[in-house]
Coordinates of C-alpha atoms in Angstrom, one line a residue:
Chain A
X1 CA -2.8 68.6 206.5
X2 CA -4.5 65.3 206.5
X3 CA -2.1 62.6 205.2
X4 CA -3.5 61.3 202.0
X5 CA -2.8 57.7 203.1
X6 CA -6.1 58.2 204.8
X7 CA -7.8 58.9 201.7
X8 CA -6.2 56.1 199.9
X9 CA -7.9 53.3 198.7
X10 CA -9.2 50.0 198.6
X11 CA -7.1 48.5 195.7
X12 CA -4.1 49.6 197.9
X13 CA -5.2 48.6 201.2
X14 CA -6.2 45.0 199.8
X15 CA -2.7 44.8 199.0
X16 CA -1.4 45.3 202.4
X17 CA -3.0 42.8 204.6
X18 CA -1.5 42.3 208.1
X19 CA 0.9 39.3 207.6
X20 CA -1.2 37.2 210.1
X21 CA -4.3 37.6 207.9
X22 CA -2.4 36.0 205.0
X23 CA -3.4 32.4 204.5
X24 CA 0.1 31.6 205.6
X25 CA -1.1 28.6 207.4
X26 CA -1.6 26.7 204.1
X27 CA 2.0 27.0 203.5
X28 CA 4.3 23.8 204.6
X29 CA 6.6 26.7 206.0
X30 CA 4.5 29.1 206.4
X31 CA 7.4 32.0 207.7
X32 CA 7.6 34.1 204.5
X33 CA 10.9 35.6 204.9
X34 CA 9.6 38.8 204.1
X35 CA 12.0 40.9 201.6
X36 CA 14.9 39.1 201.9
X37 CA 14.9 37.5 198.7
X38 CA 17.7 36.5 196.7
X39 CA 17.0 35.0 193.3
X40 CA 19.7 32.3 192.8
X41 CA 20.7 31.1 189.8
X42 CA 20.3 27.2 189.9
X43 CA 22.9 25.4 188.1
X44 CA 22.0 24.2 184.8
X45 CA 22.6 20.7 185.9
X46 CA 19.7 20.9 188.0
X47 CA 17.1 21.7 185.2
X48 CA 15.4 18.5 185.7
X49 CA 14.4 19.9 189.0
X50 CA 13.1 23.0 187.5
X51 CA 9.5 22.3 188.3
X52 CA 10.6 21.8 191.9
X53 CA 12.3 24.9 192.2
X54 CA 10.7 28.1 193.9
X55 CA 8.0 29.9 191.8
X56 CA 8.3 33.2 193.8
X57 CA 11.5 34.4 194.7
X58 CA 10.3 34.3 198.4
X59 CA 8.9 31.0 198.6
X60 CA 12.2 28.9 197.5
X61 CA 12.5 27.3 201.0
X62 CA 8.8 25.8 201.0
X63 CA 8.6 25.0 197.5
X64 CA 11.5 23.1 197.5
X65 CA 9.7 20.3 199.4
X66 CA 6.5 20.6 197.2
X67 CA 7.4 18.8 194.0
X68 CA 3.6 19.0 192.5
X69 CA 3.3 22.5 194.0
X70 CA 0.4 23.4 191.4
X71 CA -2.0 21.3 193.3
X72 CA -1.4 22.8 196.3
X73 CA -3.7 25.9 197.2
X74 CA -2.0 29.2 197.0
X75 CA -2.8 32.8 196.9
X76 CA -2.7 34.6 193.6
X77 CA -2.3 38.2 193.8
X78 CA -3.4 40.4 190.9
X79 CA -3.8 43.8 189.2
X80 CA -7.0 44.4 186.6
X81 CA -7.7 47.0 184.2
X82 CA -9.3 47.3 180.6
X83 CA -7.6 45.4 178.2
X84 CA -7.1 48.7 175.9
X85 CA -4.7 49.9 179.0
X86 CA -3.0 46.7 179.8
X87 CA -2.3 45.6 176.4
X88 CA -2.4 48.4 174.0
X89 CA -1.5 51.7 175.7
X90 CA 1.2 51.0 178.4
X91 CA 4.0 49.7 176.1
X92 CA 6.8 49.7 178.8
X93 CA 4.6 47.1 180.3
X94 CA 5.2 44.6 177.4
X95 CA 9.0 45.3 177.7
X96 CA 8.8 44.9 181.6
X97 CA 7.0 41.6 181.4
X98 CA 9.4 40.3 178.2
X99 CA 12.5 41.2 180.4
X100 CA 11.3 39.0 183.4
X101 CA 10.6 36.1 181.3
X102 CA 14.0 36.5 179.9
X103 CA 15.3 36.3 183.4
X104 CA 13.3 33.6 184.0
X105 CA 14.8 31.5 181.2
X106 CA 18.0 32.7 181.7
X107 CA 17.9 31.5 185.5
X108 CA 15.9 28.4 184.9
X109 CA 13.1 29.3 187.1
X110 CA 9.4 28.6 186.9
X111 CA 7.2 31.0 185.5
X112 CA 4.7 32.4 188.4
X113 CA 3.2 35.3 186.3
X114 CA 0.6 35.5 183.6
X115 CA -1.8 37.6 182.0
X116 CA -5.5 36.5 181.9
X117 CA -7.5 37.8 179.6
X118 CA -11.1 38.0 181.1
X119 CA -10.7 36.2 184.3
X120 CA -13.1 33.9 185.5
X121 CA -12.1 34.5 189.2
X122 CA -13.5 38.0 188.7
X123 CA -17.1 37.1 189.2
X124 CA -15.8 36.6 192.9
X125 CA -15.0 40.5 192.9
X126 CA -18.3 42.6 192.2
X127 CA -16.5 45.5 193.5
X128 CA -13.8 45.2 191.2
X129 CA -16.2 44.6 188.2
X130 CA -18.4 47.0 188.6
X131 CA -15.7 49.7 188.4
X132 CA -14.0 47.9 185.1
X133 CA -14.5 48.4 181.5
X134 CA -14.3 45.2 179.4
X135 CA -12.8 43.1 178.0
X136 CA -10.7 43.5 181.1
X137 CA -7.0 41.8 181.3
X138 CA -5.3 40.8 184.6
X139 CA -1.9 40.5 185.3
X140 CA -1.6 37.5 188.0
X141 CA 1.5 36.2 190.0
X142 CA 1.9 34.2 193.1
X143 CA 4.4 36.8 194.0
X144 CA 3.0 39.3 196.1
X145 CA 5.8 41.8 196.1
X146 CA 6.2 41.7 192.6
X147 CA 2.6 42.7 192.1
X148 CA 2.7 45.2 194.8
X149 CA 5.6 47.0 192.6
X150 CA 3.9 46.4 189.4
X151 CA 1.0 48.3 191.0
X152 CA 3.4 51.3 192.0
X153 CA 4.5 51.2 188.2
X154 CA 1.2 50.9 186.6
X155 CA -0.8 53.0 189.0
X156 CA -4.2 53.2 186.9
X157 CA -5.3 49.4 188.0
X158 CA -7.0 47.8 190.8
X159 CA -5.3 45.2 193.2
X160 CA -6.8 42.2 194.9
X161 CA -6.1 38.6 195.8
X162 CA -7.6 35.3 196.1
X163 CA -6.7 31.5 196.9
X164 CA -7.2 28.8 194.6
X165 CA -6.7 25.0 194.7
X166 CA -5.0 24.5 191.2
X167 CA -3.1 26.7 188.7
X168 CA -5.7 25.8 186.4
X169 CA -8.7 27.1 188.5
X170 CA -6.7 30.3 189.2
X171 CA -6.0 31.2 185.7
X172 CA -9.5 30.1 184.1
X173 CA -10.6 32.5 181.6
X174 CA -13.6 33.3 179.3
X175 CA -13.2 33.5 175.6
X176 CA -13.1 37.1 174.4
X177 CA -11.7 38.9 171.3
X178 CA -9.3 41.7 171.3
X179 CA -8.9 44.0 168.6
X180 CA -7.7 47.6 169.3
X181 CA -8.2 50.4 167.1
X182 CA -5.1 51.9 165.2
X183 CA -4.2 55.0 167.3
X184 CA -5.3 58.1 164.9
X185 CA -1.8 60.0 165.3
X186 CA 1.0 58.0 166.1
X187 CA 4.0 60.3 166.5
X188 CA 6.7 58.1 167.6
X189 CA 9.7 57.5 165.5
X190 CA 9.0 53.9 165.7
X191 CA 6.3 51.1 165.0
X192 CA 3.8 50.3 168.0
X193 CA 4.7 46.8 169.2
X194 CA 2.6 44.2 167.4
X195 CA -0.6 43.2 168.4
X196 CA -0.8 39.7 169.9
X197 CA 2.7 40.2 172.1
X198 CA 0.8 39.0 174.9
X199 CA 0.2 35.5 173.9
X200 CA 3.7 34.7 175.4
X201 CA 2.1 35.4 179.0
X202 CA -1.0 33.7 178.8
X203 CA -1.6 30.6 180.8
X204 CA -0.8 27.2 179.5
X205 CA -3.4 26.0 177.1
X206 CA -4.4 23.3 179.8
X207 CA -5.8 26.0 182.1
X208 CA -7.6 27.6 179.4
X209 CA -9.2 24.5 178.7
X210 CA -11.1 24.9 181.6
X211 CA -13.2 27.8 180.0
Chain B
X1 CA 19.0 73.2 186.8
X2 CA 17.0 76.4 187.4
X3 CA 20.1 78.2 186.3
X4 CA 20.6 76.4 183.1
X5 CA 17.5 78.0 181.8
X6 CA 19.0 81.6 182.3
X7 CA 22.5 80.9 180.7
X8 CA 21.9 77.9 178.1
X9 CA 24.5 79.1 175.9
X10 CA 27.2 78.6 178.2
X11 CA 27.6 75.0 177.4
X12 CA 27.4 75.3 173.7
X13 CA 30.7 77.6 174.3
X14 CA 32.4 74.8 176.3
X15 CA 31.8 72.2 173.8
X16 CA 32.0 73.7 170.6
X17 CA 35.4 76.1 171.2
X18 CA 37.2 74.1 173.3
X19 CA 36.5 70.4 173.3
X20 CA 35.8 69.5 169.6
X21 CA 38.8 71.5 168.5
X22 CA 41.2 69.2 170.7
X23 CA 39.7 66.0 170.5
X24 CA 40.7 64.9 167.1
X25 CA 44.3 65.2 168.1
X26 CA 43.8 61.9 170.3
X27 CA 42.6 59.9 167.3
X28 CA 46.0 59.0 166.5
X29 CA 47.4 58.0 170.0
X30 CA 47.7 54.5 171.0
X31 CA 46.7 54.8 174.8
X32 CA 43.7 56.1 176.3
X33 CA 43.8 59.9 176.7
X34 CA 42.4 61.2 179.9
X35 CA 40.2 64.1 179.7
X36 CA 38.9 66.3 182.5
X37 CA 36.0 68.5 183.1
X38 CA 37.1 71.6 184.8
X39 CA 35.2 72.6 188.0
X40 CA 33.1 74.9 186.3
X41 CA 32.6 77.8 183.8
X42 CA 33.6 80.5 186.0
X43 CA 36.2 78.6 188.1
X44 CA 40.1 78.5 187.5
X45 CA 41.3 75.6 185.3
X46 CA 42.1 72.7 187.2
X47 CA 45.9 71.9 188.1
X48 CA 47.5 70.9 184.9
X49 CA 48.9 67.6 186.1
X50 CA 47.5 65.6 188.6
X51 CA 50.0 63.7 190.6
X52 CA 49.5 59.7 190.0
X53 CA 48.5 59.8 186.5
X54 CA 51.8 60.6 184.9
X55 CA 51.3 58.8 181.6
X56 CA 48.4 61.1 180.7
X57 CA 49.6 62.6 177.2
X58 CA 48.0 65.9 176.1
X59 CA 44.8 66.0 178.3
X60 CA 41.9 67.7 176.8
X61 CA 40.1 70.0 179.0
X62 CA 36.3 69.9 178.7
X63 CA 34.7 72.7 180.3
X64 CA 31.7 72.3 182.4
X65 CA 28.8 74.7 182.0
X66 CA 25.4 75.3 183.2
X67 CA 23.9 72.8 180.8
X68 CA 26.0 70.0 181.1
X69 CA 25.0 67.0 183.6
X70 CA 25.0 68.2 187.1
X71 CA 26.4 66.6 190.1
X72 CA 24.1 66.9 192.8
X73 CA 24.4 66.8 196.9
X74 CA 21.7 67.0 199.3
X75 CA 20.8 67.6 203.0
X76 CA 21.6 64.0 204.2
X77 CA 20.6 65.2 207.5
X78 CA 17.3 65.9 206.6
X79 CA 16.9 62.8 204.5
X80 CA 17.7 60.9 207.3
X81 CA 14.9 62.6 209.0
X82 CA 12.2 61.6 206.4
X83 CA 13.2 58.2 206.4
X84 CA 13.1 57.2 209.5
X85 CA 10.6 54.8 210.3
X86 CA 10.4 55.6 214.0
X87 CA 9.4 59.1 213.2
X88 CA 7.3 58.5 210.2
X89 CA 4.6 56.2 211.1
X90 CA 2.9 56.2 207.8
X91 CA 5.8 55.2 205.9
X92 CA 4.7 52.6 203.2
X93 CA 7.2 50.0 203.9
X94 CA 5.7 47.4 201.9
X95 CA 6.2 49.1 198.9
X96 CA 9.9 49.4 199.8
X97 CA 10.1 45.9 200.6
X98 CA 8.9 45.1 197.1
X99 CA 10.9 47.5 195.6
X100 CA 14.1 46.1 197.5
X101 CA 13.2 42.5 195.9
X102 CA 12.9 44.2 192.1
X103 CA 16.4 45.7 192.7
X104 CA 17.7 42.6 193.9
X105 CA 16.6 40.7 191.4
X106 CA 19.4 42.6 189.1
X107 CA 17.9 41.8 185.9
X108 CA 20.9 43.3 184.1
X109 CA 23.5 41.5 186.0
X110 CA 24.8 40.0 182.9
X111 CA 23.6 42.2 180.2
X112 CA 26.9 44.9 179.9
X113 CA 29.2 42.9 178.3
X114 CA 31.2 44.2 175.1
X115 CA 32.2 42.5 172.0
X116 CA 34.3 43.3 169.3
X117 CA 31.8 45.2 167.2
X118 CA 32.2 48.2 169.3
X119 CA 36.0 48.9 168.3
X120 CA 35.4 48.3 164.8
X121 CA 32.3 50.8 164.8
X122 CA 34.2 53.0 166.6
X123 CA 37.1 53.1 164.1
X124 CA 34.7 53.4 161.2
X125 CA 33.4 56.5 162.6
X126 CA 35.2 59.7 161.2
X127 CA 34.8 63.2 160.7
X128 CA 32.0 65.4 162.8
X129 CA 30.0 62.3 163.6
X130 CA 33.0 60.8 165.6
X131 CA 33.1 63.8 167.6
X132 CA 29.5 64.1 168.2
X133 CA 29.5 60.6 169.5
X134 CA 32.3 61.2 171.9
X135 CA 30.7 64.3 173.5
X136 CA 27.4 62.0 173.7
X137 CA 29.4 59.1 175.4
X138 CA 31.2 61.8 177.6
X139 CA 28.0 63.5 178.6
X140 CA 25.9 60.3 179.3
X141 CA 29.0 58.9 181.4
X142 CA 28.8 61.7 183.5
X143 CA 25.1 61.8 183.9
X144 CA 25.1 57.9 185.0
X145 CA 28.4 58.6 187.3
X146 CA 26.5 61.5 188.8
X147 CA 23.7 59.3 189.8
X148 CA 26.3 56.9 191.3
X149 CA 27.7 59.3 193.5
X150 CA 24.3 60.6 194.8
X151 CA 22.9 57.1 195.5
X152 CA 26.0 55.8 196.9
X153 CA 26.2 58.5 199.4
X154 CA 22.5 58.2 200.3
X155 CA 23.0 54.2 200.6
X156 CA 25.5 55.1 203.1
X157 CA 23.9 57.8 205.0
X158 CA 20.4 55.8 205.3
X159 CA 21.9 52.6 206.5
X160 CA 20.9 53.4 210.1
X161 CA 17.6 54.9 210.2
X162 CA 16.0 52.8 207.1
X163 CA 18.3 50.0 205.9
X164 CA 15.7 49.0 203.2
X165 CA 15.9 52.4 201.7
X166 CA 19.6 52.3 201.9
X167 CA 20.0 49.0 200.3
X168 CA 17.9 50.5 197.3
X169 CA 19.9 53.6 197.0
X170 CA 23.1 51.1 197.0
X171 CA 21.6 48.8 194.7
X172 CA 20.9 51.8 192.1
X173 CA 23.9 53.1 192.4
X174 CA 25.1 49.4 191.3
X175 CA 23.3 50.2 188.3
X176 CA 24.6 53.5 187.7
X177 CA 28.1 52.4 188.0
X178 CA 27.6 49.6 185.6
X179 CA 26.1 52.1 183.1
X180 CA 28.8 54.8 183.5
X181 CA 31.7 52.0 183.4
X182 CA 30.2 50.6 180.2
X183 CA 29.9 54.2 178.7
X184 CA 33.3 54.6 179.5
X185 CA 34.5 51.8 177.8
X186 CA 32.9 53.0 174.8
X187 CA 35.1 55.9 175.3
X188 CA 38.0 53.6 175.0
X189 CA 37.0 52.5 171.6
X190 CA 37.8 56.3 170.7
X191 CA 41.3 56.1 172.6
X192 CA 39.7 58.4 175.6
X193 CA 38.8 57.8 179.2
X194 CA 36.9 60.0 181.7
X195 CA 39.0 60.2 184.5
X196 CA 36.2 59.6 187.3
X197 CA 38.0 60.2 190.0
X198 CA 39.2 63.3 189.5
X199 CA 35.4 64.2 188.3
X200 CA 34.3 63.4 191.6
X201 CA 36.9 65.5 193.6
X202 CA 36.7 68.3 190.9
X203 CA 33.5 68.9 190.0
X204 CA 31.1 71.3 191.5
X205 CA 28.1 69.9 193.4
X206 CA 24.8 71.6 193.0
X207 CA 22.7 71.7 196.0
X208 CA 19.2 70.6 196.5
X209 CA 17.0 69.8 199.4
X210 CA 15.7 66.6 199.4
X211 CA 12.1 67.5 198.1
X212 CA 14.1 69.1 194.9
X213 CA 16.1 66.1 194.5
X214 CA 13.3 64.0 194.3
X215 CA 11.7 65.7 191.4
X216 CA 14.8 66.1 189.6
X217 CA 15.9 63.0 190.0
X218 CA 12.5 61.2 189.3
X219 CA 12.3 63.0 186.1
X220 CA 15.9 62.3 185.1
X221 CA 15.2 58.7 185.2
X222 CA 12.0 58.9 183.6
X223 CA 13.0 61.2 180.7
X224 CA 16.0 59.1 180.6
X225 CA 14.1 55.8 180.2
X226 CA 12.1 57.3 177.1
X227 CA 14.9 58.6 175.4
X228 CA 16.9 55.5 175.5
X229 CA 14.0 53.5 174.4
X230 CA 12.9 55.7 171.9
X231 CA 16.2 55.3 170.4
X232 CA 16.4 51.9 170.6
X233 CA 12.8 51.4 169.3
X234 CA 13.7 53.5 166.3
X235 CA 17.0 51.8 165.5
X236 CA 15.4 48.6 165.7
X237 CA 13.3 49.8 163.0
X238 CA 15.7 51.4 160.8
X239 CA 19.2 49.2 161.4
X240 CA 20.9 51.3 158.5
X241 CA 21.4 53.9 161.1
X242 CA 22.7 51.6 164.0
X243 CA 26.3 53.2 163.6
X244 CA 27.4 52.0 167.1
X245 CA 26.5 48.9 169.1
X246 CA 26.0 50.8 172.2
X247 CA 22.5 51.5 171.3
X248 CA 21.5 47.6 171.1
X249 CA 21.9 47.8 174.9
X250 CA 19.5 50.4 175.6
X251 CA 16.4 48.1 175.8
X252 CA 17.5 46.3 178.6
X253 CA 19.6 49.1 180.1
X254 CA 16.5 51.7 180.3
X255 CA 14.3 49.5 182.4
X256 CA 17.3 50.1 184.9
X257 CA 16.3 53.7 184.9
X258 CA 12.4 53.3 184.7
X259 CA 12.9 51.4 187.9
X260 CA 14.8 54.0 189.4
X261 CA 12.1 56.2 188.6
X262 CA 9.4 54.1 190.4
X263 CA 11.9 54.2 193.6
X264 CA 11.3 57.8 193.3
X265 CA 7.9 57.5 192.9
X266 CA 7.4 55.5 196.2
X267 CA 9.8 57.8 198.1
X268 CA 7.3 61.0 197.2
X269 CA 4.3 59.0 198.2
X270 CA 6.0 58.1 201.4
X271 CA 6.5 61.9 201.6
X272 CA 2.8 63.4 200.6
X273 CA 3.6 66.7 201.7
X274 CA 5.8 66.8 198.8
X275 CA 2.9 65.9 196.4
X276 CA -0.4 67.4 198.2
X277 CA -0.3 71.2 198.2
X278 CA -0.6 74.2 195.9
X279 CA 3.4 74.5 196.5
X280 CA 3.8 71.0 195.4
X281 CA 1.9 72.0 192.2
X282 CA 4.1 74.9 191.5
X283 CA 7.4 73.0 192.2
X284 CA 6.2 69.9 189.9
X285 CA 5.4 72.3 187.1
X286 CA 8.5 74.1 187.6
X287 CA 10.8 71.1 187.3
X288 CA 9.2 69.6 184.5
X289 CA 9.3 72.6 182.7
X290 CA 13.0 72.9 183.7
X291 CA 14.0 69.6 182.7
X292 CA 12.2 69.8 179.0
X293 CA 13.2 73.1 178.0
X294 CA 16.9 72.6 178.9
X295 CA 16.5 69.1 177.0
X296 CA 14.9 70.8 174.0
X297 CA 17.4 73.5 173.9
X298 CA 20.6 71.1 174.4
X299 CA 19.5 68.7 171.8
X300 CA 18.7 71.2 168.9
X301 CA 22.4 72.4 169.6
X302 CA 23.4 68.8 168.8
X303 CA 21.0 68.2 166.2
X304 CA 23.8 66.2 163.9
X305 CA 23.9 63.8 166.5
X306 CA 20.2 62.8 166.4
X307 CA 20.4 63.2 162.3
X308 CA 23.6 61.1 162.4
X309 CA 21.5 58.1 164.1
X310 CA 18.4 59.2 161.5
X311 CA 15.9 61.1 163.8
X312 CA 14.5 64.2 163.5
X313 CA 15.6 66.0 166.7
X314 CA 12.8 68.2 167.3
X315 CA 10.1 65.3 166.7
X316 CA 12.1 62.9 168.9
X317 CA 12.3 65.3 171.8
X318 CA 8.5 66.5 171.5
X319 CA 7.9 62.7 171.6
X320 CA 10.1 62.1 174.7
X321 CA 8.7 65.1 176.5
X322 CA 5.1 63.9 175.8
X323 CA 5.7 60.7 177.0
X324 CA 7.7 61.7 180.0
X325 CA 5.0 64.0 181.1
X326 CA 2.2 61.4 181.0
X327 CA 4.4 58.8 183.0
X328 CA 5.2 61.8 185.5
X329 CA 1.5 62.6 185.6
X330 CA 1.0 59.4 187.5
X331 CA 2.9 61.3 190.3
X332 CA 3.3 64.5 190.2
X333 CA 0.0 66.6 191.4
X334 CA 0.2 69.2 188.2
X335 CA 2.3 68.8 185.3
X336 CA 2.4 71.3 182.1
X337 CA 0.3 70.8 179.2
X338 CA 2.7 69.7 176.8
X339 CA 0.4 68.6 174.3
X340 CA -1.2 71.9 173.5
X341 CA 0.5 73.0 170.2
X342 CA 1.3 76.3 171.7
X343 CA 4.2 74.5 174.2
X344 CA 5.8 73.3 171.1
X345 CA 5.6 76.8 169.4
X346 CA 6.9 78.3 172.8
X347 CA 10.0 75.7 172.9
X348 CA 10.7 76.6 169.0
X349 CA 10.9 80.2 169.8
X350 CA 13.1 79.5 172.9
X351 CA 15.4 77.6 170.5
X352 CA 15.7 80.6 167.9
X353 CA 16.4 83.0 170.7
X354 CA 18.9 80.7 171.9
X355 CA 20.6 80.8 168.5
X356 CA 20.9 84.5 168.5
X357 CA 22.8 84.1 172.0
X358 CA 24.9 81.9 170.8
X359 CA 25.8 83.6 167.6
X360 CA 26.7 86.5 170.0
X361 CA 29.2 84.4 171.8
X362 CA 31.0 83.5 168.6
X363 CA 31.1 87.1 167.1
X364 CA 34.3 89.3 167.7
X365 CA 32.5 91.8 169.6
X366 CA 34.2 93.0 172.9
X367 CA 33.0 90.9 175.5
X368 CA 31.1 94.1 177.2
X369 CA 29.6 94.7 173.9
X370 CA 28.3 90.9 173.7
X371 CA 26.8 91.2 177.3
X372 CA 24.8 94.3 176.4
X373 CA 23.7 92.4 173.3
X374 CA 22.7 89.7 175.2
X375 CA 20.6 91.2 177.9
X376 CA 17.2 91.8 175.7
X377 CA 17.4 88.5 174.1
X378 CA 17.8 86.7 177.6
X379 CA 14.9 88.6 178.6
X380 CA 12.9 87.4 175.8
X381 CA 14.0 84.0 176.7
X382 CA 13.0 84.3 180.3
X383 CA 9.5 85.5 179.2
X384 CA 9.0 82.8 176.9
X385 CA 9.7 80.2 179.8
X386 CA 7.7 82.3 182.0
X387 CA 4.9 82.3 179.6
X388 CA 5.2 78.7 179.4
X389 CA 5.2 78.1 183.0
X390 CA 2.0 79.9 183.1
X391 CA 0.1 78.0 180.5
X392 CA -3.1 76.0 182.2
X393 CA -1.4 73.1 183.5
X394 CA -2.8 69.6 184.1
X395 CA -3.7 68.4 187.4
X396 CA -2.6 65.0 187.8
X397 CA -1.0 62.3 190.3
X398 CA -1.2 59.0 191.7
X399 CA -4.5 57.4 191.8
X400 CA -3.7 56.4 195.4
X401 CA -3.8 59.6 196.4
X402 CA -6.9 60.8 194.4
X403 CA -10.2 61.4 196.3
X404 CA -12.4 60.6 193.3
X405 CA -10.8 57.5 193.2
X406 CA -13.6 55.1 194.2
X407 CA -15.6 56.7 191.3
X408 CA -12.9 55.9 188.8
X409 CA -13.6 53.3 186.1
X410 CA -10.8 51.3 185.1

């Protein structure tokens, strides 16, 4: 019986480079303690230090020393699919992002995940773009484990990663108009989520300015 | 679960003829009355008084039946083998590491906090709706608690062979305990409480091989998500039906269920032999059908509950079935074609047959006569189920396993 693992695919494979292949050297303290995360609850009085606090749960140690972390080069992990799938079909995805945002607010953690509509970084991935319906939407995060989890959840998405010098560069996007047709038959006993829910998860305006 | 399909009316007997006739008696009592679940419909009644809980007054016995939420047990030695990283080199440990992080995050750490609204809402609820609510809380609590027991034990047993998988199980049992506890506190608003310690000892456990535990628990977590989120979103849009505040907690709550389902998805991916051959397809379809039919028959017997919160029972169930099936198609290699209108027609015929079987049970005939009358109806029900099983299925599965994946456009 052929193990399907051998049939399995680029998107997954890219999520699992050997640890040595990671651009770990760029991190001040490069040893990323693999899954031993503990998202701690920083006490409120440290709110002023928020920016200095860890973004990814597994990077707390290294981030504490880097106050202006946006300016450090980092690795971004992303999942991408057509906008209809990401923003219109998968309603549980919206709930998950809201839940995560709520948690980050409760624990005063800096956001490390974004939705990017028509991201510029896709230009670097011809193998991805040729298999992608447009407009496309990417879920981007610096938290590799979380993206891996989201791949498991969403399944019908492509996964890749890239390095970028700044957050702005990483999240730059091209303008795109998103309009989803109303579903022909809506049988759920509740209304669909309002279009535009994703705006809360788009990168801060400054990075759009790059577009 | 299979058995439940062959004898779906038993539950009805238990609840309708026993518990509902006893429960109202407790309304006036000041302290919580505890009630127990008898070990099985066929087993002798549980001992009348349990030492150590002397202040119970007038316990009500709720009889367990084949459609009540089950307690599961499995072959723990086989589980140990399956997740032994030494033996299984292909275990995708990265996926488990990612899941562990997700569970450690503990999104709902501070979510399950009650407020005075609960008691007020419970006090306002009278008559049949009150009884239905109690039953709903009791069944939900039992189901969550059964998850707690199974996951807790798996967490304990897998500690040595795969500490990461073991810890995820333990964290899931944390969630289930929280959910069960919250529901049990809900019961206290109605001056009742489930004796969970007693349940643990007295309930009969259903044994499933690990493979079947994966199919069954995956489905029950995902269907749980779809049921809860549907109720939540419906009540958000129609707040006039918000009769009890527990539903307001469902949005965050059901995200736990969804994550639990994801974990079983990863477990199955780590054991591709459970997903990639013709037997896996047959079992996948069988488990889907079992779970859907069980829910449909169960809920149609309790339509007063769904109507009480403003839902049309059959529409609610079909929505949940269709969505659960779409979700399940991301991992199971085949699923029934529930969106084919014939599927619903079959379910509706099953409900009708089931109603006739129930009517016989409630008649004054001699037991032997009842059984003789039931035989042809049960045969009809079985043949409907088989016909539904044989409907052309939908081939499905994770794109990680699809050989056509390189050609897929996303």
